[in-house]
Short mmCIF file of C-alpha atoms in Angstrom, two decimals:
data_model
loop_
_atom_site.label_atom_id
_atom_site.label_comp_id
_atom_site.label_asym_id
_atom_site.label_seq_id
_atom_site.Cartn_x
_atom_site.Cartn_y
_atom_site.Cartn_z
CA MET M 1 12.92 -16.48 -20.37
CA ALA M 2 11.12 -13.26 -19.50
CA ASN M 3 11.32 -11.80 -16.00
CA ILE M 4 8.63 -13.62 -14.01
CA LEU M 5 7.81 -10.43 -12.08
CA GLN M 6 7.88 -7.98 -14.94
CA ASP M 7 4.11 -7.48 -14.67
CA VAL M 8 1.70 -9.59 -12.63
CA ALA M 9 -1.99 -10.07 -13.38
CA ILE M 10 -4.18 -10.88 -10.37
CA ILE M 11 -7.60 -12.38 -10.99
CA GLY M 12 -9.94 -11.44 -8.17
CA ALA M 13 -10.10 -8.26 -6.07
CA GLY M 14 -11.33 -9.99 -2.93
CA LEU M 15 -9.43 -10.05 0.34
CA GLY M 16 -6.73 -12.44 -0.90
CA GLY M 17 -6.19 -10.65 -4.22
CA ALA M 18 -6.05 -7.23 -2.57
CA LEU M 19 -3.53 -8.37 0.03
CA LEU M 20 -1.40 -10.00 -2.67
CA ALA M 21 -1.32 -6.75 -4.64
CA LEU M 22 -0.24 -4.80 -1.56
CA ARG M 23 2.59 -7.25 -0.85
CA LEU M 24 3.78 -7.10 -4.47
CA HIS M 25 3.70 -3.31 -4.29
CA GLN M 26 5.91 -3.46 -1.20
CA GLU M 27 8.50 -5.29 -3.29
CA SER M 28 8.14 -2.79 -6.18
CA VAL M 29 6.56 -5.44 -8.42
CA PRO M 30 4.00 -3.94 -10.87
CA CYS M 31 0.62 -5.66 -10.87
CA ARG M 32 -2.95 -5.19 -12.10
CA ILE M 33 -6.13 -6.66 -10.62
CA TYR M 34 -9.04 -7.91 -12.75
CA GLU M 35 -12.37 -8.29 -10.95
CA ALA M 36 -15.51 -9.72 -12.55
CA LYS M 37 -17.87 -7.87 -10.23
CA HIS M 38 -18.56 -4.17 -10.38
CA GLU M 39 -17.06 -1.89 -7.76
CA SER M 40 -20.47 -1.22 -6.23
CA SER M 41 -21.25 -4.94 -5.76
CA SER M 42 -22.32 -5.89 -2.24
CA THR M 43 -20.24 -8.00 0.12
CA ILE M 44 -21.47 -10.88 2.31
CA VAL M 45 -23.08 -9.48 5.47
CA SER M 46 -20.82 -11.32 7.85
CA GLY M 47 -17.60 -10.95 9.72
CA VAL M 48 -14.27 -12.69 9.39
CA SER M 49 -12.02 -13.84 12.20
CA LEU M 50 -8.44 -12.71 11.74
CA THR M 51 -6.22 -15.13 13.61
CA PRO M 52 -2.62 -14.28 14.58
CA ASN M 53 -1.21 -15.65 11.32
CA GLY M 54 -3.52 -13.42 9.30
CA CYS M 55 -3.00 -10.40 11.56
CA ARG M 56 0.75 -10.71 11.13
CA VAL M 57 0.48 -10.37 7.35
CA LEU M 58 -1.98 -7.48 7.64
CA ASP M 59 0.46 -5.79 10.00
CA LEU M 60 3.26 -6.30 7.50
CA VAL M 61 1.45 -4.31 4.81
CA GLY M 62 0.34 -1.61 7.26
CA ALA M 63 -3.34 -2.59 7.25
CA LEU M 64 -3.82 -3.89 10.79
CA ASP M 65 -3.53 -0.49 12.47
CA ARG M 66 -6.13 0.83 10.05
CA VAL M 67 -8.71 -1.89 10.74
CA ARG M 68 -8.02 -2.54 14.43
CA PRO M 69 -10.40 0.23 15.61
CA GLN M 70 -13.21 -1.64 13.79
CA CYS M 71 -12.38 -5.04 15.32
CA TYR M 72 -13.66 -6.99 18.27
CA GLN M 73 -10.63 -8.61 19.91
CA THR M 74 -10.52 -11.76 22.01
CA GLU M 75 -8.10 -14.46 23.11
CA HIS M 76 -10.70 -17.07 24.05
CA HIS M 77 -13.57 -19.09 22.67
CA SER M 78 -15.66 -20.32 25.58
CA LEU M 79 -17.57 -23.60 25.60
CA MET M 80 -20.81 -23.36 27.62
CA ASN M 81 -23.75 -25.54 28.54
CA GLY M 82 -27.38 -24.64 27.93
CA GLU M 83 -27.60 -22.52 31.07
CA GLY M 84 -24.61 -20.50 29.92
CA HIS M 85 -22.16 -21.91 32.45
CA ILE M 86 -18.61 -22.11 31.14
CA ILE M 87 -17.42 -25.70 30.80
CA LYS M 88 -14.11 -24.85 29.20
CA LYS M 89 -12.40 -21.63 28.16
CA PRO M 90 -9.53 -22.48 25.80
CA ASN M 91 -7.03 -19.72 25.10
CA VAL M 92 -7.10 -19.96 21.30
CA ALA M 93 -5.02 -16.86 20.55
CA PRO M 94 -2.90 -15.76 23.52
CA GLU M 95 -1.38 -12.39 22.65
CA GLU M 96 1.61 -13.10 24.88
CA LEU M 97 2.46 -16.13 22.75
CA PHE M 98 1.44 -15.03 19.25
CA SER M 99 1.71 -11.21 19.55
CA TYR M 100 -1.85 -10.87 18.24
CA LYS M 101 -5.34 -11.67 19.50
CA ILE M 102 -8.18 -12.82 17.29
CA HIS M 103 -9.60 -9.76 15.50
CA ARG M 104 -13.21 -10.04 14.37
CA ILE M 105 -14.36 -7.53 11.76
CA TYR M 106 -17.10 -7.24 9.18
CA ARG M 107 -15.84 -8.48 5.84
CA ALA M 108 -17.08 -5.34 4.09
CA ALA M 109 -15.15 -3.08 6.49
CA LEU M 110 -11.93 -5.02 5.94
CA MET M 111 -12.46 -5.02 2.18
CA GLN M 112 -13.10 -1.28 2.21
CA GLU M 113 -9.78 -0.56 3.95
CA LEU M 114 -7.74 -2.83 1.68
CA THR M 115 -9.35 -1.30 -1.41
CA ALA M 116 -8.57 2.19 -0.10
CA MET M 117 -4.93 1.17 0.33
CA LEU M 118 -4.83 -0.11 -3.26
CA LYS M 119 -6.12 3.22 -4.52
CA GLU M 120 -3.68 5.20 -2.35
CA ARG M 121 -0.82 3.27 -3.95
CA ASN M 122 -2.25 3.68 -7.46
CA ILE M 123 -2.49 -0.08 -7.96
CA PRO M 124 -4.81 -0.49 -10.98
CA ILE M 125 -8.06 -2.45 -10.56
CA GLU M 126 -10.35 -3.23 -13.49
CA TYR M 127 -13.90 -3.92 -12.32
CA GLY M 128 -16.41 -5.68 -14.54
CA ALA M 129 -13.49 -7.54 -16.14
CA LYS M 130 -14.45 -11.22 -16.06
CA PHE M 131 -11.61 -13.67 -16.56
CA GLU M 132 -12.49 -16.21 -19.25
CA GLN M 133 -9.52 -18.46 -19.97
CA VAL M 134 -5.78 -18.79 -20.46
CA VAL M 135 -4.88 -18.64 -24.16
CA GLU M 136 -1.11 -19.19 -23.95
CA ASP M 137 1.06 -20.28 -21.05
CA ASN M 138 4.77 -20.57 -21.76
CA THR M 139 8.11 -19.55 -20.30
CA ASP M 140 7.80 -16.08 -21.80
CA GLY M 141 4.55 -15.28 -20.02
CA VAL M 142 0.79 -15.70 -20.17
CA LYS M 143 -1.82 -14.57 -22.67
CA PHE M 144 -5.39 -14.62 -21.35
CA LEU M 145 -8.91 -13.46 -22.13
CA VAL M 146 -10.61 -11.09 -19.73
CA GLY M 147 -13.73 -9.08 -20.46
CA GLY M 148 -13.55 -10.10 -24.12
CA ARG M 149 -10.01 -8.71 -24.48
CA THR M 150 -6.69 -10.46 -24.86
CA GLN M 151 -4.20 -9.43 -22.19
CA ARG M 152 -0.61 -10.42 -21.47
CA ALA M 153 1.36 -10.72 -18.25
CA SER M 154 4.59 -12.29 -17.10
CA LEU M 155 2.66 -14.05 -14.32
CA LEU M 156 -1.05 -14.72 -13.72
CA ILE M 157 -2.26 -15.42 -10.18
CA GLY M 158 -5.78 -16.65 -9.53
CA ALA M 159 -7.26 -15.34 -6.29
CA ASP M 160 -10.80 -15.81 -7.55
CA GLY M 161 -12.21 -17.93 -4.75
CA ILE M 162 -13.66 -21.39 -4.35
CA TYR M 163 -15.41 -21.29 -7.73
CA SER M 164 -12.19 -20.22 -9.44
CA THR M 165 -12.09 -20.00 -13.22
CA VAL M 166 -8.29 -19.85 -13.22
CA ARG M 167 -8.20 -23.25 -11.48
CA LYS M 168 -9.69 -24.85 -14.61
CA HIS M 169 -6.34 -24.24 -16.33
CA LEU M 170 -4.62 -26.42 -13.72
CA ALA M 171 -7.16 -29.06 -12.72
CA ALA M 172 -10.65 -30.30 -13.46
CA GLN M 173 -11.74 -30.66 -9.83
CA LEU M 174 -14.90 -28.87 -8.75
CA PRO M 175 -15.78 -27.84 -5.19
CA GLU M 176 -17.32 -30.64 -3.11
CA TYR M 177 -20.19 -30.23 -0.68
CA THR M 178 -19.21 -31.37 2.82
CA GLY M 179 -22.75 -32.31 3.86
CA VAL M 180 -22.93 -29.48 6.39
CA ALA M 181 -24.67 -26.12 6.08
CA CYS M 182 -24.90 -23.13 8.36
CA ILE M 183 -27.70 -20.66 9.05
CA TYR M 184 -26.78 -17.49 10.88
CA GLY M 185 -27.98 -14.00 11.66
CA HIS M 186 -27.29 -11.01 13.87
CA VAL M 187 -28.85 -9.70 17.07
CA SER M 188 -28.19 -6.77 19.33
CA THR M 189 -26.23 -7.93 22.35
CA HIS M 190 -28.32 -5.63 24.55
CA SER M 191 -31.54 -7.36 23.48
CA ILE M 192 -30.62 -10.66 25.13
CA PRO M 193 -31.18 -11.33 28.89
CA TRP M 194 -27.70 -12.69 29.62
CA PRO M 195 -27.13 -14.51 32.93
CA SER M 196 -24.69 -11.75 33.91
CA ASP M 197 -23.05 -8.62 32.52
CA SER M 198 -19.74 -10.48 32.30
CA PHE M 199 -21.21 -13.32 30.24
CA GLU M 200 -18.83 -14.53 27.53
CA LYS M 201 -20.14 -13.42 24.14
CA SER M 202 -17.48 -15.26 22.13
CA GLY M 203 -18.11 -18.97 22.35
CA THR M 204 -20.37 -21.95 21.71
CA ILE M 205 -23.43 -22.96 23.72
CA GLN M 206 -23.86 -26.75 23.72
CA ASP M 207 -27.38 -28.00 24.55
CA LYS M 208 -29.43 -31.14 23.88
CA PRO M 209 -30.50 -30.20 20.31
CA GLY M 210 -26.98 -29.19 19.27
CA ALA M 211 -24.61 -26.24 19.35
CA LEU M 212 -25.14 -22.52 18.82
CA PHE M 213 -22.02 -20.45 18.14
CA MET M 214 -21.70 -16.69 18.55
CA ILE M 215 -19.12 -13.95 18.27
CA PRO M 216 -19.33 -10.13 18.33
CA GLU M 217 -18.74 -8.34 15.03
CA VAL M 218 -17.90 -4.83 16.31
CA PRO M 219 -15.41 -3.44 18.87
CA ASP M 220 -17.89 -2.84 21.70
CA GLY M 221 -19.52 -6.25 21.22
CA SER M 222 -22.97 -4.74 20.63
CA ASP M 223 -23.58 -6.57 17.33
CA LEU M 224 -23.56 -10.34 17.76
CA MET M 225 -23.42 -12.98 15.04
CA VAL M 226 -25.13 -16.23 16.04
CA GLY M 227 -25.50 -19.37 13.99
CA ARG M 228 -25.99 -23.08 13.88
CA GLN M 229 -24.48 -25.81 11.74
CA PHE M 230 -26.43 -28.89 10.71
CA TYR M 231 -26.34 -31.78 8.27
CA TYR M 232 -28.28 -31.15 5.08
CA PRO M 233 -28.57 -33.08 1.80
CA SER M 234 -26.71 -31.86 -1.27
CA LEU M 235 -28.56 -29.49 -3.60
CA ASP M 236 -27.78 -28.01 -6.97
CA ARG M 237 -27.11 -24.29 -7.39
CA LEU M 238 -30.71 -23.29 -8.13
CA GLU M 239 -32.00 -25.33 -5.18
CA TRP M 240 -29.50 -23.68 -2.82
CA GLU M 241 -30.54 -20.26 -4.09
CA ALA M 242 -34.20 -21.10 -3.54
CA LEU M 243 -33.53 -22.24 0.02
CA ALA M 244 -31.45 -19.13 0.74
CA THR M 245 -34.40 -16.88 -0.14
CA ASP M 246 -36.95 -18.88 1.89
CA SER M 247 -36.64 -17.04 5.21
CA GLU M 248 -39.38 -19.05 6.94
CA GLN M 249 -37.73 -22.37 6.15
CA LEU M 250 -34.35 -21.02 7.22
CA TYR M 251 -35.77 -19.91 10.56
CA ASP M 252 -37.47 -23.28 11.11
CA LEU M 253 -34.19 -25.10 10.41
CA LEU M 254 -32.30 -22.78 12.74
CA CYS M 255 -34.81 -23.24 15.57
CA GLU M 256 -35.34 -26.97 15.09
CA ASP M 257 -36.22 -28.66 18.42
CA TYR M 258 -36.96 -25.22 19.86
CA ASP M 259 -38.64 -26.62 22.99
CA GLN M 260 -35.52 -28.59 23.97
CA TRP M 261 -33.29 -25.51 24.11
CA GLN M 262 -32.64 -23.68 27.37
CA PRO M 263 -34.24 -20.20 27.89
CA LEU M 264 -31.05 -18.32 26.96
CA VAL M 265 -30.93 -19.83 23.46
CA LYS M 266 -34.70 -19.42 23.04
CA SER M 267 -34.36 -15.70 23.73
CA ILE M 268 -31.74 -15.48 20.97
CA PHE M 269 -34.03 -17.35 18.55
CA ASN M 270 -36.89 -15.02 19.48
CA GLN M 271 -34.80 -11.98 18.59
CA LEU M 272 -33.81 -13.53 15.25
CA SER M 273 -37.51 -14.08 14.46
CA LYS M 274 -38.01 -10.30 14.36
CA ASP M 275 -35.99 -10.05 11.14
CA LYS M 276 -36.12 -13.42 9.43
CA GLU M 277 -35.32 -11.82 6.07
CA ALA M 278 -31.82 -11.09 7.38
CA LEU M 279 -31.01 -14.77 7.98
CA LEU M 280 -28.25 -16.14 5.78
CA LEU M 281 -27.48 -19.62 4.47
CA TRP M 282 -23.96 -20.92 3.98
CA PRO M 283 -23.51 -24.44 2.56
CA PHE M 284 -19.99 -25.63 3.38
CA TYR M 285 -17.94 -26.61 0.32
CA ARG M 286 -14.30 -27.51 -0.02
CA VAL M 287 -11.82 -27.96 -2.87
CA PRO M 288 -10.39 -31.50 -3.20
CA LYS M 289 -6.65 -31.83 -2.82
CA LEU M 290 -4.97 -30.78 -6.08
CA GLU M 291 -1.77 -32.20 -7.52
CA ARG M 292 -0.37 -28.72 -8.02
CA TRP M 293 -1.25 -25.07 -7.47
CA ALA M 294 0.78 -23.85 -10.43
CA SER M 295 1.00 -24.67 -14.13
CA PRO M 296 4.07 -26.58 -15.41
CA THR M 297 5.64 -23.31 -16.60
CA GLY M 298 5.09 -21.68 -13.22
CA ARG M 299 3.40 -18.76 -14.97
CA VAL M 300 -0.14 -19.49 -13.73
CA ILE M 301 -0.67 -19.87 -9.97
CA ILE M 302 -3.71 -20.10 -7.69
CA ILE M 303 -3.90 -19.09 -4.03
CA GLY M 304 -6.42 -19.02 -1.20
CA ASP M 305 -9.81 -20.68 -1.69
CA ALA M 306 -9.06 -21.16 -5.38
CA ALA M 307 -6.32 -23.60 -4.35
CA HIS M 308 -7.43 -25.14 -1.05
CA ALA M 309 -10.86 -23.97 0.11
CA MET M 310 -11.75 -25.50 3.46
CA PRO M 311 -14.97 -25.41 5.50
CA PRO M 312 -15.36 -21.95 7.06
CA SER M 313 -15.92 -23.51 10.47
CA SER M 314 -12.13 -23.64 10.80
CA GLY M 315 -11.93 -19.84 10.70
CA GLN M 316 -8.81 -20.07 8.55
CA GLY M 317 -9.98 -19.31 5.00
CA VAL M 318 -9.09 -15.61 4.88
CA ASN M 319 -5.99 -16.13 6.99
CA GLN M 320 -4.69 -18.89 4.72
CA ALA M 321 -5.23 -16.62 1.71
CA PHE M 322 -3.21 -13.87 3.41
CA GLU M 323 -0.42 -16.31 4.25
CA ASP M 324 -0.48 -17.65 0.69
CA ALA M 325 -0.03 -14.14 -0.67
CA HIS M 326 2.84 -13.31 1.68
CA THR M 327 4.64 -16.63 1.19
CA LEU M 328 4.24 -16.50 -2.59
CA VAL M 329 5.74 -13.01 -2.76
CA LEU M 330 8.68 -14.13 -0.62
CA LEU M 331 9.26 -17.06 -2.97
CA LEU M 332 8.90 -15.10 -6.19
CA THR M 333 11.16 -12.25 -5.13
CA SER M 334 13.81 -14.79 -4.09
CA LEU M 335 13.85 -16.04 -7.69
CA LEU M 336 14.75 -12.65 -9.09
CA PRO M 337 18.33 -12.30 -10.33
CA GLU M 338 20.66 -10.77 -7.80
CA THR M 339 21.38 -7.09 -8.25
CA ASP M 340 24.72 -6.42 -9.93
CA THR M 341 27.36 -5.08 -7.59
CA ILE M 342 28.69 -1.72 -8.75
CA ASP M 343 32.05 -0.46 -7.54
CA LEU M 344 31.19 2.98 -6.25
CA LYS M 345 34.51 3.60 -4.54
CA PHE M 346 35.67 6.24 -6.98
CA SER M 347 32.37 7.14 -8.59
CA CYS M 348 30.58 10.42 -8.12
CA ILE M 349 27.92 9.96 -5.44
CA ASP M 350 25.68 12.84 -4.55
CA ALA M 351 22.79 13.35 -2.18
CA GLY M 352 19.29 13.07 -3.57
CA ILE M 353 16.82 15.88 -3.09
CA GLN M 354 13.06 16.13 -3.35
CA VAL M 355 11.93 19.05 -5.45
CA PRO M 356 8.48 20.30 -4.33
CA PRO M 357 6.10 22.27 -6.57
CA ASN M 358 7.69 25.63 -5.72
CA GLY M 359 11.08 24.22 -6.69
CA THR M 360 9.81 22.95 -10.03
CA ARG M 361 8.34 26.40 -10.67
CA VAL M 362 11.82 27.91 -10.28
CA ALA M 363 13.25 25.17 -12.49
CA ARG M 364 10.77 26.13 -15.19
CA GLN M 365 11.75 29.79 -14.91
CA LEU M 366 15.44 28.95 -15.21
CA GLY M 367 14.86 26.68 -18.19
CA TYR M 368 16.01 23.35 -16.78
CA LEU M 369 12.68 21.74 -15.86
CA ASP M 370 12.84 19.34 -18.83
CA LYS M 371 16.28 18.17 -17.72
CA LEU M 372 15.03 17.77 -14.17
CA ILE M 373 12.15 15.59 -15.36
CA GLU M 374 14.49 13.56 -17.57
CA ASP M 375 17.01 12.81 -14.82
CA GLY M 376 14.61 12.62 -11.89
CA VAL M 377 11.76 10.38 -10.82
CA ALA M 378 8.21 11.62 -10.19
CA LEU M 379 7.21 10.05 -6.88
CA ASP M 380 3.89 8.25 -6.41
CA VAL M 381 4.02 7.79 -2.66
CA ILE M 382 6.15 8.46 0.42
CA GLU M 383 6.26 5.72 3.08
CA LEU M 384 7.63 5.69 6.61
CA ARG M 385 8.51 2.17 7.81
CA ARG M 386 9.56 0.62 11.10
CA TYR M 387 13.21 -0.39 11.05
CA ALA M 388 12.76 -3.87 12.57
CA ASN M 389 10.03 -5.39 10.42
CA GLY M 390 9.36 -2.97 7.59
CA LYS M 391 5.89 -2.17 8.93
CA ILE M 392 4.40 0.87 7.21
CA LEU M 393 3.84 3.56 9.82
CA TYR M 394 2.65 6.33 7.53
CA THR M 395 1.81 6.64 3.86
CA ARG M 396 1.38 9.85 1.91
CA THR M 397 0.32 9.83 -1.71
CA VAL M 398 2.19 12.34 -3.86
CA LYS M 399 -0.11 14.09 -6.29
CA ASP M 400 0.57 16.37 -9.21
CA CYS M 401 0.25 19.95 -8.08
CA ASP M 402 -0.83 22.64 -10.52
CA ALA M 403 -2.10 25.11 -7.95
CA LYS M 404 -1.84 28.83 -8.70
CA TYR M 405 -0.09 29.89 -5.51
CA GLU M 406 2.07 32.74 -6.83
CA VAL M 407 1.35 35.97 -4.94
CA LYS M 408 0.29 38.78 -7.25
CA ASN M 409 -0.65 41.43 -4.70
CA ILE M 410 -0.81 42.12 -0.99
CA ASP M 411 -3.25 44.03 1.21
CA VAL M 412 -1.33 45.04 4.34
CA LYS M 413 -4.44 46.58 5.91
CA LYS M 414 -6.45 43.36 5.72
CA ASN M 415 -3.51 40.99 6.28
CA SER M 416 -4.26 39.13 3.06
CA VAL M 417 -2.57 38.18 -0.19
CA ILE M 418 -4.06 37.76 -3.66
CA LEU M 419 -2.93 34.68 -5.59
CA GLU M 420 -2.50 34.49 -9.35
CA ASP M 421 -5.88 32.77 -9.76
CA GLY M 422 -7.60 35.59 -7.86
CA GLU M 423 -8.06 33.72 -4.58
CA VAL M 424 -7.68 35.89 -1.47
CA VAL M 425 -5.90 34.25 1.47
CA GLY M 426 -5.85 35.97 4.85
CA GLY M 427 -4.06 35.40 8.12
CA ASP M 428 -2.99 36.97 11.41
CA VAL M 429 0.54 37.55 10.17
CA ILE M 430 2.01 37.57 6.66
CA ILE M 431 5.62 36.43 6.52
CA GLU M 432 7.74 37.12 3.44
CA ALA M 433 10.12 34.26 2.73
CA ASP M 434 10.36 34.21 -1.06
CA GLY M 435 14.09 34.61 -1.30
CA LEU M 436 16.66 37.04 -2.65
CA TYR M 437 14.64 37.97 -5.72
CA SER M 438 11.47 38.54 -3.70
CA THR M 439 8.39 40.03 -5.36
CA PHE M 440 6.62 40.25 -2.03
CA ARG M 441 9.22 42.76 -0.80
CA ASP M 442 8.33 45.18 -3.57
CA LEU M 443 4.62 44.88 -2.79
CA LEU M 444 5.21 45.44 0.91
CA LEU M 445 7.46 48.48 0.45
CA GLY M 446 5.39 49.94 -2.34
CA SER M 447 8.40 50.52 -4.57
CA PRO M 448 10.97 48.39 -6.42
CA SER M 449 13.69 47.00 -4.16
CA PRO M 450 15.82 44.76 -6.39
CA ALA M 451 18.66 42.67 -5.03
CA VAL M 452 21.95 44.55 -5.09
CA GLU M 453 24.43 42.82 -7.36
CA THR M 454 27.93 42.17 -5.98
CA VAL M 455 29.56 42.90 -9.36
CA GLU M 456 31.20 39.46 -9.18
CA LEU M 457 30.60 36.33 -11.20
CA ALA M 458 32.03 32.87 -10.61
CA TYR M 459 33.32 30.04 -12.78
CA ARG M 460 32.86 26.74 -10.96
CA SER M 461 34.50 23.42 -11.81
CA THR M 462 35.20 20.07 -10.13
CA LEU M 463 38.34 18.17 -11.16
CA THR M 464 39.31 14.65 -10.17
CA LEU M 465 42.65 13.88 -8.57
CA ASP M 466 43.54 11.61 -11.49
CA SER M 467 42.92 14.38 -14.02
CA LEU M 468 45.14 16.77 -12.06
CA LYS M 469 47.94 14.21 -11.72
CA ALA M 470 47.75 13.61 -15.45
CA LEU M 471 49.03 17.17 -15.92
CA ASP M 472 52.40 15.91 -14.62
CA ASP M 473 53.08 19.27 -12.98
CA PRO M 474 55.11 19.25 -9.70
CA LEU M 475 53.35 22.40 -8.46
CA VAL M 476 49.93 20.89 -9.08
CA ASP M 477 51.03 17.63 -7.43
CA GLU M 478 52.14 19.56 -4.35
CA LEU M 479 48.81 21.35 -4.23
CA CYS M 480 46.97 18.03 -4.37
CA ILE M 481 48.87 16.64 -1.40
CA ARG M 482 47.94 19.49 0.92
CA LYS M 483 44.65 19.46 2.80
CA GLN M 484 44.01 23.16 2.60
CA VAL M 485 41.96 25.93 1.09
CA THR M 486 44.08 27.99 -1.29
CA VAL M 487 43.00 31.52 -2.22
CA ARG M 488 44.81 33.46 -4.95
CA LEU M 489 44.19 37.21 -5.02
CA GLY M 490 44.59 39.35 -8.13
CA PRO M 491 43.44 42.61 -9.69
CA GLY M 492 39.65 42.42 -9.92
CA LYS M 493 39.73 38.64 -9.50
CA HIS M 494 40.46 35.88 -7.04
CA ALA M 495 40.50 32.09 -7.17
CA VAL M 496 39.65 29.49 -4.52
CA SER M 497 40.53 25.79 -4.58
CA TYR M 498 39.99 23.08 -1.97
CA PRO M 499 39.83 19.26 -1.83
CA VAL M 500 36.57 17.29 -1.39
CA ARG M 501 35.57 13.61 -1.25
CA GLY M 502 38.59 12.60 0.79
CA GLY M 503 40.98 14.41 -1.52
CA ARG M 504 39.85 12.51 -4.62
CA GLU M 505 38.30 15.61 -6.18
CA PHE M 506 38.98 19.35 -6.10
CA ASN M 507 36.53 22.22 -6.35
CA ILE M 508 37.88 25.29 -8.13
CA VAL M 509 36.00 28.60 -8.10
CA LEU M 510 37.26 31.56 -10.15
CA PHE M 511 35.76 34.96 -9.29
CA SER M 512 35.93 37.93 -11.65
CA LEU M 513 34.05 41.15 -12.38
CA ASP M 514 30.44 40.66 -13.49
CA ASN M 515 30.04 41.42 -17.17
CA LEU M 516 26.59 39.86 -17.55
CA GLY M 517 23.57 41.86 -18.56
CA PRO M 518 21.17 43.36 -15.99
CA GLY M 519 18.98 40.76 -14.27
CA MET M 520 20.93 37.76 -15.64
CA ARG M 521 21.51 35.20 -12.89
CA ARG M 522 23.28 32.31 -14.57
CA VAL M 523 24.71 31.51 -18.02
CA GLU M 524 26.69 28.66 -19.49
CA GLY M 525 30.43 29.18 -18.98
CA LYS M 526 32.86 29.37 -21.91
CA ILE M 527 36.33 27.92 -21.39
CA GLU M 528 37.99 30.31 -23.86
CA GLU M 529 36.48 33.32 -22.13
CA MET M 530 37.70 32.06 -18.77
CA TRP M 531 41.28 31.53 -20.05
CA GLU M 532 41.36 35.02 -21.52
CA SER M 533 40.08 36.52 -18.28
CA TYR M 534 42.87 34.91 -16.21
CA LYS M 535 45.73 35.53 -18.63
CA GLY M 536 48.89 36.44 -16.73
CA TRP M 537 48.10 34.40 -13.63
CA ASP M 538 50.60 31.75 -12.45
CA GLU M 539 50.56 28.51 -14.42
CA THR M 540 49.26 26.46 -11.47
#
């Protein structure tokens, strides 16, 4: 059976699919998103309410801090009568209890931030790639058609919404109309004559004709979404589309029994009448309960509205999709085989280093860049996380750098340097910090000032304690027991030895006169040459 998380295909780049990809990325699971719409496609002009359960998952992937400045936050949803008097003020999201308030944000703004995070992490998204069907689904993976192409993945996850195409592979159920529709629009909060400045803007006004709900969409509460739900007969798709574009009929339905509403609600209706074209229709559909949300092989899975779409009046659709994504990733990663335990007690462990562009330039000059690339890893991103919950505090994308920053000349009168691409960079002070073999020093002094060679060269070697004991030499054994630095002095040479790694290894450095050519900094050592150079020294 192939690794179930070898490569994951996500169908749908909406809120649920984007969050799923970010969670998989956190667990170092490679994934690719396929989205039928084009990147420039518009998003529903409406907000979403992020409840504590959804906020918690957004916080986990580091998104909540990014979107919070664009959110209206509240703990309550007030119930009021027609005059605007509060009848009840339930605490629906107490921060003290849940750690998060309700965060209301425009769907497009939230989608924009999640998409930006996907791009920062180099998670691939294919737009205009419409999923068509599953071709093969077995224990080795999934073969599927998308955009007229056959693709393969170890796991396929459908996050393609209430009208999911992936769901057809699991069940034949279609979304069901609940019998309720909603018409809503937006008004400026400042355009309404509220009973008082402290009037609750997040709540429901209950009057004789029915209920009008409202909630601010932006942090300062200046943009208010208002709407009304009502029973309406079932229509087919074309009929719904026709109704949605009939702004006059939508307004009449919204303001039905206008005369029976109190003045406050009438003033809201009057403001909505100024831009009837902006009214939106939302028929409430749901997905019937399915027997399963995964295929028998477990290789095709659906989440969010694709699996369990519920009427949006619950305010849980997006939040359930986020929880689905998080819970699914927890489950899938728990199924991965445990990492083999490696006995590192006597193995060579060294510190890792990050080699920046200037370091790789030196590596190229010294001829070991290819080896560095072979043994190293080119980073995509650097993340700082909170110790307690893994929350991402800072993310920095690592990009290939091919900038021409080498200094070719200096103008001490103008306090500027000329780079190899001809760019002139100035400053108040120019500081030379380009090392022992500085070129800047020559430019500053106006004459060559090469580093003075010490006429010494060194042979370096690290030997393990076991290899030294294998020599079966009492003098060497005695040397290994002592925790000391031993220096042997001789004519034109000296040798230094000392224990490292708790005495399990020994560094040996042999110094002799430099016989390398001018300007040579490092060459490969030859054991025969070293033996000849130290002929006559004691056998130890």
